[in-house]
Amino acid sequence: MAKQKPWSGRFTEPTDAAVEAFTASVDFDRRLYVYDIMGSIAHAQMLAKVGVLTKKEGDAIVGGLKEIEAEIDAGKFDWSVALEDVHMNIETRLIQRIGETGKKLHTGRSRNDQVATDLRLYTRRRCGEVVARVRALREAIIGQAAAHVE
């Protein structure tokens, strides 16, 4: 079952399915799941280190996130358009897996922080891949030039 939206208390009717489909980004932003989980693990570890979470809570969150990552990697994760994006899908599944402790992951972090972190990690990795491919192309061109000097 989909998690109730944070703003749902302001409305008496559920969100229309067409509106959910239009505003959902999960169909394309789920490719960020590795980075979302990576950032969430780092955040949970920081929360435990500064004492906002107990060690047991931090370990439960990290363990739950790693299990979710394995579930996604295995193609067994049930993505929900109703949950709109990668963040809410993962957060909802974390709470299903470990209970109320999962809600503490959001402490001290806004949704915008999450999005910015995910996109930065994704972009850094992709830029590195592009640079490696450009270098390989350059080497191939140099090789062809050397082979056909005449």
PDB file of C-alpha atoms in Angstrom:
ATOM      1  CA  MET A   1       0.000   0.000   0.000  1.00  0.00           C
ATOM      2  CA  ALA A   2       1.271   3.444  -0.900  1.00  0.00           C
ATOM      3  CA  LYS A   3       2.415   5.727   1.886  1.00  0.00           C
ATOM      4  CA  GLN A   4       0.168   8.692   2.549  1.00  0.00           C
ATOM      5  CA  LYS A   5       1.654  11.833   1.056  1.00  0.00           C
ATOM      6  CA  PRO A   6       2.983  14.453   3.502  1.00  0.00           C
ATOM      7  CA  TRP A   7       0.484  17.029   2.208  1.00  0.00           C
ATOM      8  CA  SER A   8      -2.489  14.648   2.120  1.00  0.00           C
ATOM      9  CA  GLY A   9      -3.992  16.125   5.287  1.00  0.00           C
ATOM     10  CA  ARG A  10      -4.815  19.296   3.387  1.00  0.00           C
ATOM     11  CA  PHE A  11      -7.153  17.564   0.939  1.00  0.00           C
ATOM     12  CA  THR A  12     -10.308  15.528   1.365  1.00  0.00           C
ATOM     13  CA  GLU A  13     -10.069  13.619  -1.922  1.00  0.00           C
ATOM     14  CA  PRO A  14      -7.239  11.326  -3.018  1.00  0.00           C
ATOM     15  CA  THR A  15      -4.921  12.496  -5.786  1.00  0.00           C
ATOM     16  CA  ASP A  16      -6.322  11.704  -9.215  1.00  0.00           C
ATOM     17  CA  ALA A  17      -4.424   8.893 -10.963  1.00  0.00           C
ATOM     18  CA  ALA A  18      -3.746  11.116 -13.989  1.00  0.00           C
ATOM     19  CA  VAL A  19      -2.170  13.762 -11.753  1.00  0.00           C
ATOM     20  CA  GLU A  20      -0.048  11.115 -10.004  1.00  0.00           C
ATOM     21  CA  ALA A  21       1.155   9.771 -13.339  1.00  0.00           C
ATOM     22  CA  PHE A  22       1.927  13.300 -14.596  1.00  0.00           C
ATOM     23  CA  THR A  23       3.882  14.373 -11.494  1.00  0.00           C
ATOM     24  CA  ALA A  24       5.678  11.090 -10.808  1.00  0.00           C
ATOM     25  CA  SER A  25       9.347  10.912 -11.693  1.00  0.00           C
ATOM     26  CA  VAL A  26      10.024   7.368 -10.523  1.00  0.00           C
ATOM     27  CA  ASP A  27      10.015   5.928 -14.035  1.00  0.00           C
ATOM     28  CA  PHE A  28      13.208   7.798 -14.870  1.00  0.00           C
ATOM     29  CA  ASP A  29      14.746   8.797 -11.528  1.00  0.00           C
ATOM     30  CA  ARG A  30      14.895   5.254 -10.204  1.00  0.00           C
ATOM     31  CA  ARG A  31      18.242   4.987 -12.003  1.00  0.00           C
ATOM     32  CA  LEU A  32      19.488   7.114  -9.083  1.00  0.00           C
ATOM     33  CA  TYR A  33      18.745   4.381  -6.523  1.00  0.00           C
ATOM     34  CA  VAL A  34      22.420   3.469  -6.011  1.00  0.00           C
ATOM     35  CA  TYR A  35      23.261   7.087  -5.220  1.00  0.00           C
ATOM     36  CA  ASP A  36      20.149   7.607  -3.097  1.00  0.00           C
ATOM     37  CA  ILE A  37      21.058   4.588  -0.995  1.00  0.00           C
ATOM     38  CA  MET A  38      24.734   5.602  -0.854  1.00  0.00           C
ATOM     39  CA  GLY A  39      23.801   9.076   0.383  1.00  0.00           C
ATOM     40  CA  SER A  40      21.263   7.686   2.850  1.00  0.00           C
ATOM     41  CA  ILE A  41      23.799   5.257   4.311  1.00  0.00           C
ATOM     42  CA  ALA A  42      26.289   8.111   4.806  1.00  0.00           C
ATOM     43  CA  HIS A  43      23.539  10.240   6.372  1.00  0.00           C
ATOM     44  CA  ALA A  44      22.487   7.451   8.756  1.00  0.00           C
ATOM     45  CA  GLN A  45      26.097   6.875   9.784  1.00  0.00           C
ATOM     46  CA  MET A  46      26.513  10.594  10.469  1.00  0.00           C
ATOM     47  CA  LEU A  47      23.305  10.674  12.526  1.00  0.00           C
ATOM     48  CA  ALA A  48      24.569   7.761  14.610  1.00  0.00           C
ATOM     49  CA  LYS A  49      28.033   9.300  14.990  1.00  0.00           C
ATOM     50  CA  VAL A  50      26.640  12.568  16.384  1.00  0.00           C
ATOM     51  CA  GLY A  51      24.179  10.757  18.654  1.00  0.00           C
ATOM     52  CA  VAL A  52      20.902  11.579  16.925  1.00  0.00           C
ATOM     53  CA  LEU A  53      20.471   7.849  16.296  1.00  0.00           C
ATOM     54  CA  THR A  54      21.626   5.056  18.562  1.00  0.00           C
ATOM     55  CA  LYS A  55      24.184   2.660  17.109  1.00  0.00           C
ATOM     56  CA  LYS A  56      21.452   0.023  16.940  1.00  0.00           C
ATOM     57  CA  GLU A  57      19.143   2.377  14.998  1.00  0.00           C
ATOM     58  CA  GLY A  58      21.945   3.415  12.633  1.00  0.00           C
ATOM     59  CA  ASP A  59      22.875  -0.224  12.004  1.00  0.00           C
ATOM     60  CA  ALA A  60      19.220  -1.124  11.366  1.00  0.00           C
ATOM     61  CA  ILE A  61      18.854   1.672   8.816  1.00  0.00           C
ATOM     62  CA  VAL A  62      22.121   0.832   7.043  1.00  0.00           C
ATOM     63  CA  GLY A  63      21.250  -2.873   6.991  1.00  0.00           C
ATOM     64  CA  GLY A  64      17.763  -2.143   5.687  1.00  0.00           C
ATOM     65  CA  LEU A  65      19.121   0.095   2.928  1.00  0.00           C
ATOM     66  CA  LYS A  66      21.624  -2.558   1.840  1.00  0.00           C
ATOM     67  CA  GLU A  67      18.829  -5.144   1.700  1.00  0.00           C
ATOM     68  CA  ILE A  68      16.729  -2.774  -0.420  1.00  0.00           C
ATOM     69  CA  GLU A  69      19.659  -2.211  -2.763  1.00  0.00           C
ATOM     70  CA  ALA A  70      20.029  -5.991  -3.175  1.00  0.00           C
ATOM     71  CA  GLU A  71      16.284  -6.249  -3.811  1.00  0.00           C
ATOM     72  CA  ILE A  72      16.488  -3.591  -6.543  1.00  0.00           C
ATOM     73  CA  ASP A  73      19.632  -5.159  -8.056  1.00  0.00           C
ATOM     74  CA  ALA A  74      17.795  -8.502  -8.237  1.00  0.00           C
ATOM     75  CA  GLY A  75      14.823  -6.893 -10.001  1.00  0.00           C
ATOM     76  CA  LYS A  76      12.501  -7.750  -7.103  1.00  0.00           C
ATOM     77  CA  PHE A  77      11.684  -4.213  -5.973  1.00  0.00           C
ATOM     78  CA  ASP A  78       8.110  -3.069  -6.524  1.00  0.00           C
ATOM     79  CA  TRP A  79       8.353   0.531  -7.772  1.00  0.00           C
ATOM     80  CA  SER A  80       5.216   2.600  -7.161  1.00  0.00           C
ATOM     81  CA  VAL A  81       4.187   5.594  -9.269  1.00  0.00           C
ATOM     82  CA  ALA A  82       1.912   6.621  -6.391  1.00  0.00           C
ATOM     83  CA  LEU A  83       5.045   7.216  -4.286  1.00  0.00           C
ATOM     84  CA  GLU A  84       6.253   9.601  -7.015  1.00  0.00           C
ATOM     85  CA  ASP A  85      10.037   9.254  -6.871  1.00  0.00           C
ATOM     86  CA  VAL A  86      13.019   7.115  -6.004  1.00  0.00           C
ATOM     87  CA  HIS A  87      13.340   8.678  -2.541  1.00  0.00           C
ATOM     88  CA  MET A  88       9.803   7.967  -1.382  1.00  0.00           C
ATOM     89  CA  ASN A  89       9.900   4.442  -2.826  1.00  0.00           C
ATOM     90  CA  ILE A  90      13.076   3.615  -0.910  1.00  0.00           C
ATOM     91  CA  GLU A  91      11.979   5.381   2.280  1.00  0.00           C
ATOM     92  CA  THR A  92       8.620   3.602   2.270  1.00  0.00           C
ATOM     93  CA  ARG A  93      10.281   0.222   1.730  1.00  0.00           C
ATOM     94  CA  LEU A  94      12.778   0.963   4.517  1.00  0.00           C
ATOM     95  CA  ILE A  95       9.939   1.663   6.945  1.00  0.00           C
ATOM     96  CA  GLN A  96       8.213  -1.558   5.841  1.00  0.00           C
ATOM     97  CA  ARG A  97      11.433  -3.501   6.482  1.00  0.00           C
ATOM     98  CA  ILE A  98      12.612  -2.017   9.791  1.00  0.00           C
ATOM     99  CA  GLY A  99       9.589  -0.197  11.202  1.00  0.00           C
ATOM    100  CA  GLU A 100       9.388   3.233  12.807  1.00  0.00           C
ATOM    101  CA  THR A 101      13.176   3.569  12.999  1.00  0.00           C
ATOM    102  CA  GLY A 102      13.173   3.989   9.224  1.00  0.00           C
ATOM    103  CA  LYS A 103      11.382   7.311   9.621  1.00  0.00           C
ATOM    104  CA  LYS A 104      14.380   8.709  11.491  1.00  0.00           C
ATOM    105  CA  LEU A 105      16.534   8.605   8.348  1.00  0.00           C
ATOM    106  CA  HIS A 106      14.934  11.851   7.175  1.00  0.00           C
ATOM    107  CA  THR A 107      16.140  13.730  10.288  1.00  0.00           C
ATOM    108  CA  GLY A 108      18.200  16.801   9.440  1.00  0.00           C
ATOM    109  CA  ARG A 109      17.873  16.386   5.694  1.00  0.00           C
ATOM    110  CA  SER A 110      15.450  17.909   3.261  1.00  0.00           C
ATOM    111  CA  ARG A 111      14.138  16.317   0.112  1.00  0.00           C
ATOM    112  CA  ASN A 112      16.087  18.959  -1.836  1.00  0.00           C
ATOM    113  CA  ASP A 113      19.297  17.860  -0.062  1.00  0.00           C
ATOM    114  CA  GLN A 114      18.594  14.295  -1.139  1.00  0.00           C
ATOM    115  CA  VAL A 115      17.936  15.248  -4.751  1.00  0.00           C
ATOM    116  CA  ALA A 116      21.053  17.441  -4.931  1.00  0.00           C
ATOM    117  CA  THR A 117      23.246  14.713  -3.420  1.00  0.00           C
ATOM    118  CA  ASP A 118      21.875  11.995  -5.717  1.00  0.00           C
ATOM    119  CA  LEU A 119      22.318  14.118  -8.823  1.00  0.00           C
ATOM    120  CA  ARG A 120      25.819  15.206  -7.835  1.00  0.00           C
ATOM    121  CA  LEU A 121      26.942  11.586  -7.239  1.00  0.00           C
ATOM    122  CA  TYR A 122      25.292  10.439 -10.475  1.00  0.00           C
ATOM    123  CA  THR A 123      26.841  13.273 -12.489  1.00  0.00           C
ATOM    124  CA  ARG A 124      30.333  12.687 -11.055  1.00  0.00           C
ATOM    125  CA  ARG A 125      30.190   9.026 -12.026  1.00  0.00           C
ATOM    126  CA  ARG A 126      28.786   9.685 -15.487  1.00  0.00           C
ATOM    127  CA  CYS A 127      31.342  12.436 -16.191  1.00  0.00           C
ATOM    128  CA  GLY A 128      34.097  10.004 -15.267  1.00  0.00           C
ATOM    129  CA  GLU A 129      32.658   7.485 -17.714  1.00  0.00           C
ATOM    130  CA  VAL A 130      32.470  10.093 -20.481  1.00  0.00           C
ATOM    131  CA  VAL A 131      36.078  11.152 -19.887  1.00  0.00           C
ATOM    132  CA  ALA A 132      37.209   7.505 -20.072  1.00  0.00           C
ATOM    133  CA  ARG A 133      35.337   7.000 -23.336  1.00  0.00           C
ATOM    134  CA  VAL A 134      36.742  10.184 -24.869  1.00  0.00           C
ATOM    135  CA  ARG A 135      40.247   9.020 -23.932  1.00  0.00           C
ATOM    136  CA  ALA A 136      39.579   5.624 -25.542  1.00  0.00           C
ATOM    137  CA  LEU A 137      38.284   7.363 -28.674  1.00  0.00           C
ATOM    138  CA  ARG A 138      41.359   9.599 -28.782  1.00  0.00           C
ATOM    139  CA  GLU A 139      43.634   6.561 -28.524  1.00  0.00           C
ATOM    140  CA  ALA A 140      41.696   4.793 -31.313  1.00  0.00           C
ATOM    141  CA  ILE A 141      42.009   7.848 -33.569  1.00  0.00           C
ATOM    142  CA  ILE A 142      45.738   8.118 -32.827  1.00  0.00           C
ATOM    143  CA  GLY A 143      46.102   4.406 -33.571  1.00  0.00           C
ATOM    144  CA  GLN A 144      44.325   4.775 -36.904  1.00  0.00           C
ATOM    145  CA  ALA A 145      46.396   7.837 -37.759  1.00  0.00           C
ATOM    146  CA  ALA A 146      49.609   5.992 -36.975  1.00  0.00           C
ATOM    147  CA  ALA A 147      48.496   3.007 -39.058  1.00  0.00           C
ATOM    148  CA  HIS A 148      47.658   5.216 -42.051  1.00  0.00           C
ATOM    149  CA  VAL A 149      50.403   7.821 -42.022  1.00  0.00           C
ATOM    150  CA  GLU A 150      50.814   7.533 -45.769  1.00  0.00           C
TER     151      GLU A 150
END
